[in-house]
mmCIF file of C-alpha atoms and ligand atoms in Angstrom:
data_model
loop_
_atom_site.group_PDB
_atom_site.id
_atom_site.type_symbol
_atom_site.label_atom_id
_atom_site.label_comp_id
_atom_site.label_asym_id
_atom_site.label_seq_id
_atom_site.Cartn_x
_atom_site.Cartn_y
_atom_site.Cartn_z
ATOM 1 C CA MET A 1 112.411 106.240 110.517
ATOM 2 C CA SER A 2 111.419 103.568 113.013
ATOM 3 C CA ASN A 3 113.841 101.029 114.447
ATOM 4 C CA ILE A 4 114.189 98.180 111.931
ATOM 5 C CA TYR A 5 114.909 95.636 114.671
ATOM 6 C CA SER A 6 111.637 95.982 116.552
ATOM 7 C CA PRO A 7 108.193 95.255 115.120
ATOM 8 C CA ASN A 8 105.680 98.045 114.714
ATOM 9 C CA ILE A 9 102.032 97.242 115.124
ATOM 10 C CA ALA A 10 100.058 97.467 111.908
ATOM 11 C CA ARG A 11 96.404 96.931 111.121
ATOM 12 C CA VAL A 12 94.974 95.062 108.130
ATOM 13 C CA MET A 13 93.237 97.633 105.902
ATOM 14 C CA GLU A 14 92.248 95.422 102.998
ATOM 15 C CA VAL A 15 92.389 91.773 101.950
ATOM 16 C CA ARG A 16 92.133 90.670 98.326
ATOM 17 C CA ASP A 17 92.182 87.217 96.760
ATOM 18 C CA GLU A 18 94.609 87.010 93.833
ATOM 19 C CA THR A 19 94.504 83.267 93.091
ATOM 20 C CA PRO A 20 93.146 80.242 94.991
ATOM 21 C CA ASP A 21 96.251 80.229 97.220
ATOM 22 C CA VAL A 22 97.581 83.821 97.025
ATOM 23 C CA ARG A 23 96.057 86.701 98.942
ATOM 24 C CA SER A 24 97.160 90.363 99.029
ATOM 25 C CA PHE A 25 97.071 92.356 102.269
ATOM 26 C CA ARG A 26 97.294 96.103 102.778
ATOM 27 C CA PHE A 27 98.538 97.261 106.184
ATOM 28 C CA GLU A 28 98.667 100.613 107.959
ATOM 29 C CA PHE A 29 100.762 101.296 111.048
ATOM 30 C CA ILE A 30 98.725 102.147 114.120
ATOM 31 C CA ASP A 31 101.122 104.968 115.040
ATOM 32 C CA PRO A 32 100.458 107.758 112.484
ATOM 33 C CA GLU A 33 104.048 109.036 112.767
ATOM 34 C CA ILE A 34 105.429 105.611 111.889
ATOM 35 C CA HIS A 35 102.887 105.274 109.095
ATOM 36 C CA LYS A 36 103.990 108.600 107.654
ATOM 37 C CA ASN A 37 107.722 108.014 107.940
ATOM 38 C CA PHE A 38 108.028 104.302 107.182
ATOM 39 C CA THR A 39 109.654 103.850 103.783
ATOM 40 C CA TRP A 40 111.615 101.352 101.724
ATOM 41 C CA LYS A 41 113.071 100.809 98.274
ATOM 42 C CA ALA A 42 111.727 98.497 95.579
ATOM 43 C CA GLY A 43 113.297 95.082 96.112
ATOM 44 C CA GLN A 44 113.616 95.253 99.901
ATOM 45 C CA PHE A 45 111.722 92.947 102.232
ATOM 46 C CA LEU A 46 110.003 93.016 105.631
ATOM 47 C CA ILE A 47 109.366 90.541 108.429
ATOM 48 C CA LEU A 48 105.727 90.113 109.351
ATOM 49 C CA SER A 49 104.739 88.617 112.741
ATOM 50 C CA VAL A 50 101.438 86.980 113.506
ATOM 51 C CA PHE A 51 101.205 87.172 117.274
ATOM 52 C CA GLY A 52 101.270 83.775 118.940
ATOM 53 C CA VAL A 53 102.135 81.980 115.686
ATOM 54 C CA GLY A 54 105.437 83.199 114.273
ATOM 55 C CA GLU A 55 106.991 85.418 111.666
ATOM 56 C CA ALA A 56 108.019 85.200 108.029
ATOM 57 C CA VAL A 57 109.800 87.223 105.359
ATOM 58 C CA PHE A 58 107.897 88.924 102.532
ATOM 59 C CA THR A 59 108.793 91.364 99.814
ATOM 60 C CA PHE A 60 107.046 94.740 99.558
ATOM 61 C CA ALA A 61 104.541 94.441 96.708
ATOM 62 C CA ASN A 62 104.155 98.207 96.312
ATOM 63 C CA PRO A 63 107.033 100.643 95.700
ATOM 64 C CA GLN A 64 108.134 103.597 97.808
ATOM 65 C CA THR A 65 106.437 105.909 95.325
ATOM 66 C CA ARG A 66 103.042 104.432 96.336
ATOM 67 C CA LYS A 67 103.464 104.149 100.073
ATOM 68 C CA GLN A 68 99.982 105.039 101.335
ATOM 69 C CA PHE A 69 100.056 101.518 102.814
ATOM 70 C CA VAL A 70 102.340 98.477 102.984
ATOM 71 C CA GLU A 71 101.190 95.704 100.675
ATOM 72 C CA CYS A 72 102.294 92.061 100.582
ATOM 73 C CA SER A 73 101.033 89.217 98.435
ATOM 74 C CA ILE A 74 101.291 85.954 100.291
ATOM 75 C CA ARG A 75 100.966 82.360 99.167
ATOM 76 C CA LYS A 76 99.628 79.866 101.691
ATOM 77 C CA VAL A 77 102.505 77.426 102.175
ATOM 78 C CA GLY A 78 102.936 76.815 105.922
ATOM 79 C CA LEU A 79 101.900 77.625 109.465
ATOM 80 C CA VAL A 80 102.610 81.373 109.429
ATOM 81 C CA THR A 81 101.186 81.997 105.965
ATOM 82 C CA GLU A 82 98.080 79.967 106.865
ATOM 83 C CA ALA A 83 97.619 82.215 109.905
ATOM 84 C CA ILE A 84 98.087 85.304 107.722
ATOM 85 C CA HIS A 85 95.411 84.051 105.322
ATOM 86 C CA GLU A 86 93.034 83.919 108.304
ATOM 87 C CA LEU A 87 93.539 87.654 109.005
ATOM 88 C CA GLU A 88 90.601 89.979 108.495
ATOM 89 C CA VAL A 89 90.307 93.732 108.132
ATOM 90 C CA GLY A 90 91.045 95.340 111.512
ATOM 91 C CA ASP A 91 93.309 92.532 112.790
ATOM 92 C CA THR A 92 96.812 93.512 113.875
ATOM 93 C CA VAL A 93 100.271 92.144 113.046
ATOM 94 C CA GLY A 94 103.879 93.190 113.690
ATOM 95 C CA ILE A 95 105.990 94.529 110.839
ATOM 96 C CA ARG A 96 109.722 95.161 111.034
ATOM 97 C CA GLY A 97 112.098 96.281 108.331
ATOM 98 C CA PRO A 98 112.915 97.261 105.689
ATOM 99 C CA TYR A 99 115.793 94.857 105.094
ATOM 100 C CA GLY A 100 118.146 93.932 102.307
ATOM 101 C CA ASN A 101 119.289 95.734 99.191
ATOM 102 C CA TRP A 102 117.151 97.015 96.328
ATOM 103 C CA PHE A 103 116.989 97.152 92.559
ATOM 104 C CA PRO A 104 119.768 99.505 91.399
ATOM 105 C CA PHE A 105 117.554 101.874 89.419
ATOM 106 C CA GLU A 106 120.317 104.493 89.305
ATOM 107 C CA GLU A 107 122.276 102.010 87.167
ATOM 108 C CA PHE A 108 119.234 101.320 84.963
ATOM 109 C CA LYS A 109 118.826 104.922 83.854
ATOM 110 C CA GLY A 110 118.751 105.250 80.067
ATOM 111 C CA ARG A 111 118.372 101.481 79.573
ATOM 112 C CA ASN A 112 115.443 99.419 78.287
ATOM 113 C CA LEU A 113 113.889 97.249 81.001
ATOM 114 C CA LEU A 114 112.616 93.730 80.368
ATOM 115 C CA PHE A 115 110.742 92.222 83.332
ATOM 116 C CA VAL A 116 110.180 88.456 83.241
ATOM 117 C CA ALA A 117 108.032 86.998 86.024
ATOM 118 C CA GLY A 118 106.668 83.528 86.654
ATOM 119 C CA GLY A 119 103.768 82.783 89.028
ATOM 120 C CA ILE A 120 104.032 84.454 92.427
ATOM 121 C CA GLY A 121 107.379 85.885 91.201
ATOM 122 C CA LEU A 122 105.317 88.832 89.957
ATOM 123 C CA ALA A 123 104.802 89.840 93.608
ATOM 124 C CA ALA A 124 108.548 90.503 93.867
ATOM 125 C CA LEU A 125 108.651 92.352 90.539
ATOM 126 C CA ARG A 126 105.516 94.436 91.017
ATOM 127 C CA SER A 127 107.296 97.051 93.110
ATOM 128 C CA PRO A 128 110.190 97.569 90.635
ATOM 129 C CA ILE A 129 107.683 97.563 87.747
ATOM 130 C CA GLU A 130 105.531 100.231 89.410
ATOM 131 C CA TYR A 131 108.612 102.178 90.482
ATOM 132 C CA SER A 132 109.872 102.210 86.883
ATOM 133 C CA LEU A 133 106.435 103.400 85.687
ATOM 134 C CA ASP A 134 106.482 106.163 88.330
ATOM 135 C CA THR A 135 109.929 107.285 87.090
ATOM 136 C CA ARG A 136 109.128 106.442 83.460
ATOM 137 C CA GLU A 137 111.213 109.151 81.827
ATOM 138 C CA ASP A 138 114.432 107.608 83.170
ATOM 139 C CA TYR A 139 114.249 104.490 80.965
ATOM 140 C CA GLY A 140 113.791 103.444 77.347
ATOM 141 C CA LYS A 141 111.318 100.741 76.410
ATOM 142 C CA ILE A 142 109.668 98.801 79.271
ATOM 143 C CA THR A 143 108.452 95.276 78.524
ATOM 144 C CA ILE A 144 106.827 92.799 80.914
ATOM 145 C CA LEU A 145 106.509 89.090 80.216
ATOM 146 C CA TYR A 146 104.390 87.361 82.851
ATOM 147 C CA GLY A 147 103.425 83.706 82.896
ATOM 148 C CA ALA A 148 101.585 81.332 85.208
ATOM 149 C CA ARG A 149 100.504 77.704 85.123
ATOM 150 C CA SER A 150 96.877 78.471 84.236
ATOM 151 C CA PRO A 151 94.549 81.495 83.970
ATOM 152 C CA LEU A 152 93.450 80.788 87.558
ATOM 153 C CA ASP A 153 97.026 81.272 88.779
ATOM 154 C CA ILE A 154 97.395 84.773 87.286
ATOM 155 C CA CYS A 155 98.008 87.385 90.035
ATOM 156 C CA TYR A 156 97.135 91.109 89.982
ATOM 157 C CA LYS A 157 94.488 90.950 87.250
ATOM 158 C CA ASP A 158 93.576 94.619 87.853
ATOM 159 C CA LYS A 159 97.218 95.704 87.478
ATOM 160 C CA LEU A 160 97.620 93.632 84.321
ATOM 161 C CA THR A 161 94.587 95.335 82.769
ATOM 162 C CA GLU A 162 96.073 98.716 83.715
ATOM 163 C CA TRP A 163 99.443 97.828 82.135
ATOM 164 C CA GLN A 164 97.749 96.341 79.093
ATOM 165 C CA ASN A 165 95.947 99.647 78.512
ATOM 166 C CA SER A 166 99.028 101.773 79.106
ATOM 167 C CA ASP A 167 101.188 103.257 76.347
ATOM 168 C CA SER A 168 104.164 103.246 78.730
ATOM 169 C CA VAL A 169 104.693 99.516 78.751
ATOM 170 C CA GLU A 170 104.335 96.420 76.567
ATOM 171 C CA LEU A 171 102.781 93.476 78.411
ATOM 172 C CA VAL A 172 102.864 89.871 77.197
ATOM 173 C CA LEU A 173 100.883 87.246 79.126
ATOM 174 C CA THR A 174 101.187 83.506 78.867
ATOM 175 C CA VAL A 175 99.978 80.373 80.641
ATOM 176 C CA ASP A 176 101.189 76.797 80.414
ATOM 177 C CA ARG A 177 97.629 75.577 79.897
ATOM 178 C CA GLY A 178 94.879 77.895 78.629
ATOM 179 C CA ASN A 179 91.100 77.597 78.684
ATOM 180 C CA ASP A 180 88.257 78.809 76.454
ATOM 181 C CA GLU A 181 88.322 82.310 77.937
ATOM 182 C CA TRP A 182 92.097 82.795 77.733
ATOM 183 C CA LYS A 183 92.905 85.292 74.957
ATOM 184 C CA HIS A 184 96.654 85.591 75.417
ATOM 185 C CA ARG A 185 99.599 83.307 74.697
ATOM 186 C CA VAL A 186 99.935 79.684 75.700
ATOM 187 C CA GLY A 187 103.452 78.327 76.267
ATOM 188 C CA LEU A 188 106.333 78.268 78.700
ATOM 189 C CA ILE A 189 107.966 81.594 79.539
ATOM 190 C CA PRO A 190 111.397 80.811 78.023
ATOM 191 C CA ASN A 191 109.754 79.755 74.738
ATOM 192 C CA ILE A 192 107.572 82.868 74.591
ATOM 193 C CA LEU A 193 110.630 84.966 75.387
ATOM 194 C CA LYS A 194 112.444 83.429 72.414
ATOM 195 C CA GLU A 195 109.451 84.273 70.182
ATOM 196 C CA MET A 196 109.498 87.860 71.460
ATOM 197 C CA ASN A 197 113.240 87.982 70.747
ATOM 198 C CA PRO A 198 113.966 91.221 72.678
ATOM 199 C CA ASP A 199 116.981 93.226 71.603
ATOM 200 C CA ALA A 200 119.744 92.709 74.174
ATOM 201 C CA GLU A 201 121.398 95.978 73.199
ATOM 202 C CA ASN A 202 121.146 98.429 76.105
ATOM 203 C CA THR A 203 118.533 96.256 77.899
ATOM 204 C CA ILE A 204 118.480 95.021 81.496
ATOM 205 C CA ALA A 205 116.460 91.836 82.127
ATOM 206 C CA ILE A 206 114.911 91.645 85.601
ATOM 207 C CA ILE A 207 113.642 88.161 86.366
ATOM 208 C CA CYS A 208 111.888 86.334 89.200
ATOM 209 C CA GLY A 209 110.043 83.035 89.350
ATOM 210 C CA PRO A 210 110.367 79.342 90.131
ATOM 211 C CA PRO A 211 113.899 77.858 89.797
ATOM 212 C CA ILE A 212 113.092 75.819 86.676
ATOM 213 C CA MET A 213 111.736 78.921 84.919
ATOM 214 C CA ILE A 214 114.797 80.932 85.963
ATOM 215 C CA LYS A 215 117.125 78.231 84.678
ATOM 216 C CA PHE A 216 115.630 78.129 81.167
ATOM 217 C CA THR A 217 115.009 81.886 81.041
ATOM 218 C CA LEU A 218 118.696 82.499 81.782
ATOM 219 C CA LYS A 219 119.612 80.173 78.929
ATOM 220 C CA ALA A 220 117.169 81.900 76.543
ATOM 221 C CA LEU A 221 118.539 85.324 77.517
ATOM 222 C CA ALA A 222 122.130 84.158 76.999
ATOM 223 C CA ASP A 223 121.195 82.798 73.546
ATOM 224 C CA MET A 224 119.747 86.220 72.673
ATOM 225 C CA GLY A 225 122.996 87.944 73.608
ATOM 226 C CA PHE A 226 122.278 89.117 77.167
ATOM 227 C CA THR A 227 125.459 89.117 79.260
ATOM 228 C CA ASP A 228 125.492 88.183 82.962
ATOM 229 C CA ASN A 229 125.690 91.818 84.006
ATOM 230 C CA GLN A 230 122.533 92.616 82.032
ATOM 231 C CA ILE A 231 120.478 90.189 84.143
ATOM 232 C CA VAL A 232 119.174 91.006 87.632
ATOM 233 C CA THR A 233 117.178 88.715 89.878
ATOM 234 C CA THR A 234 115.834 88.615 93.410
ATOM 235 C CA LEU A 235 116.117 85.605 95.717
ATOM 236 C CA GLU A 236 113.712 85.246 98.581
ATOM 237 C CA MET A 237 114.005 81.690 99.690
ATOM 238 C CA LYS A 238 115.384 80.466 102.961
ATOM 239 C CA MET A 239 115.405 83.775 104.833
ATOM 240 C CA LYS A 240 114.453 83.884 108.481
ATOM 241 C CA CYS A 241 116.135 86.523 110.666
ATOM 242 C CA GLY A 242 116.826 89.017 107.864
ATOM 243 C CA LEU A 243 119.863 90.254 109.787
ATOM 244 C CA GLY A 244 122.742 88.001 108.766
ATOM 245 C CA LYS A 245 122.575 86.187 112.128
ATOM 246 C CA CYS A 246 120.747 82.854 111.761
ATOM 247 C CA GLY A 247 122.829 81.428 108.900
ATOM 248 C CA ARG A 248 119.693 80.199 107.187
ATOM 249 C CA CYS A 249 120.060 82.110 103.936
ATOM 250 C CA ASN A 250 123.711 81.805 103.021
ATOM 251 C CA ILE A 251 124.698 80.319 99.691
ATOM 252 C CA GLU A 252 128.448 79.664 99.917
ATOM 253 C CA ASN A 253 129.776 83.047 101.080
ATOM 254 C CA ILE A 254 126.715 85.083 100.042
ATOM 255 C CA PHE A 255 124.031 86.006 102.587
ATOM 256 C CA VAL A 256 120.792 86.543 100.677
ATOM 257 C CA CYS A 257 119.376 88.729 103.474
ATOM 258 C CA LYS A 258 122.344 91.100 103.704
ATOM 259 C CA ASP A 259 124.113 90.934 100.327
ATOM 260 C CA GLY A 260 120.769 90.607 98.502
ATOM 261 C CA PRO A 261 118.053 89.735 97.904
ATOM 262 C CA VAL A 262 118.723 91.547 94.594
ATOM 263 C CA PHE A 263 121.699 90.281 92.596
ATOM 264 C CA TYR A 264 123.193 90.671 89.162
ATOM 265 C CA TYR A 265 123.532 87.218 87.628
ATOM 266 C CA THR A 266 127.294 87.837 87.520
ATOM 267 C CA GLN A 267 127.278 87.435 91.316
ATOM 268 C CA LEU A 268 125.330 84.153 91.266
ATOM 269 C CA LYS A 269 126.417 82.222 88.221
ATOM 270 C CA ASN A 270 129.073 80.119 89.923
ATOM 271 C CA LEU A 271 126.804 78.989 92.740
ATOM 272 C CA PRO A 272 125.697 75.359 92.993
ATOM 273 C CA GLU A 273 122.947 74.288 90.562
ATOM 274 C CA GLU A 274 120.140 74.116 93.195
ATOM 275 C CA TYR A 275 120.190 77.912 93.556
HETATM 276 S S1 FES B 301 118.071 85.248 107.098
HETATM 277 FE FE1 FES B 301 119.246 84.836 108.858
HETATM 278 S S2 FES B 301 121.289 85.002 108.133
HETATM 279 FE FE2 FES B 301 120.074 85.629 106.430
#
């Protein structure tokens, strides 16, 4: 395993547009030994450097069971992500990591899994979803509820088609505002979740999305009988160094980069409202 504190040079293998402001990148390490040995666990994150511009934290979009490359899906929101969106196949970046904890799949064995993702939140849940599909026999029913603002904002259309056609998983798609071509549900995620009314018995809900979605999804789950230790989420905001050093990511006494980014809701519920 390479040193997690120093960046390894990686080359862009593939660039794919997901939505008007989200692009997915596949990277391979230049050093074949590093490429072969570099690994991570679903839920962990990496720090990507664009030389001469800066660095930023991203989650791994693909799981360790599909590690032919490192994939990240990146929304254009600032200087570094704008520079990343300019990258073309063959360009090089620095990647260091992996950092943080991961989804506790050992604890999920034998349980039903309910993934609830909003918008770009699916990028953080894609690796645990694909990991659970690659270790399918370990779990009961797997359900995915994914929502975005509009059909244009839906990420991973090829993956969604694959999941839609799979017997291993039930996929429900929704948008806040549909259009003539949209054949799935229209409505906010928490409302669709209530209509689905999943059985809380023996189910773990794994959620990621914008704060307002999380807030109302947590309420909907509680109303359906989910307890705080049946809800797992991942927090990505505010991280910088990834090492517990810069003090940028702490919420009260929790450091998202070291204690997380994956948390049971039990660990977060008493934090201030803005988180
Ligand atoms: S990101 Fe620097 S302390 Fe967590």
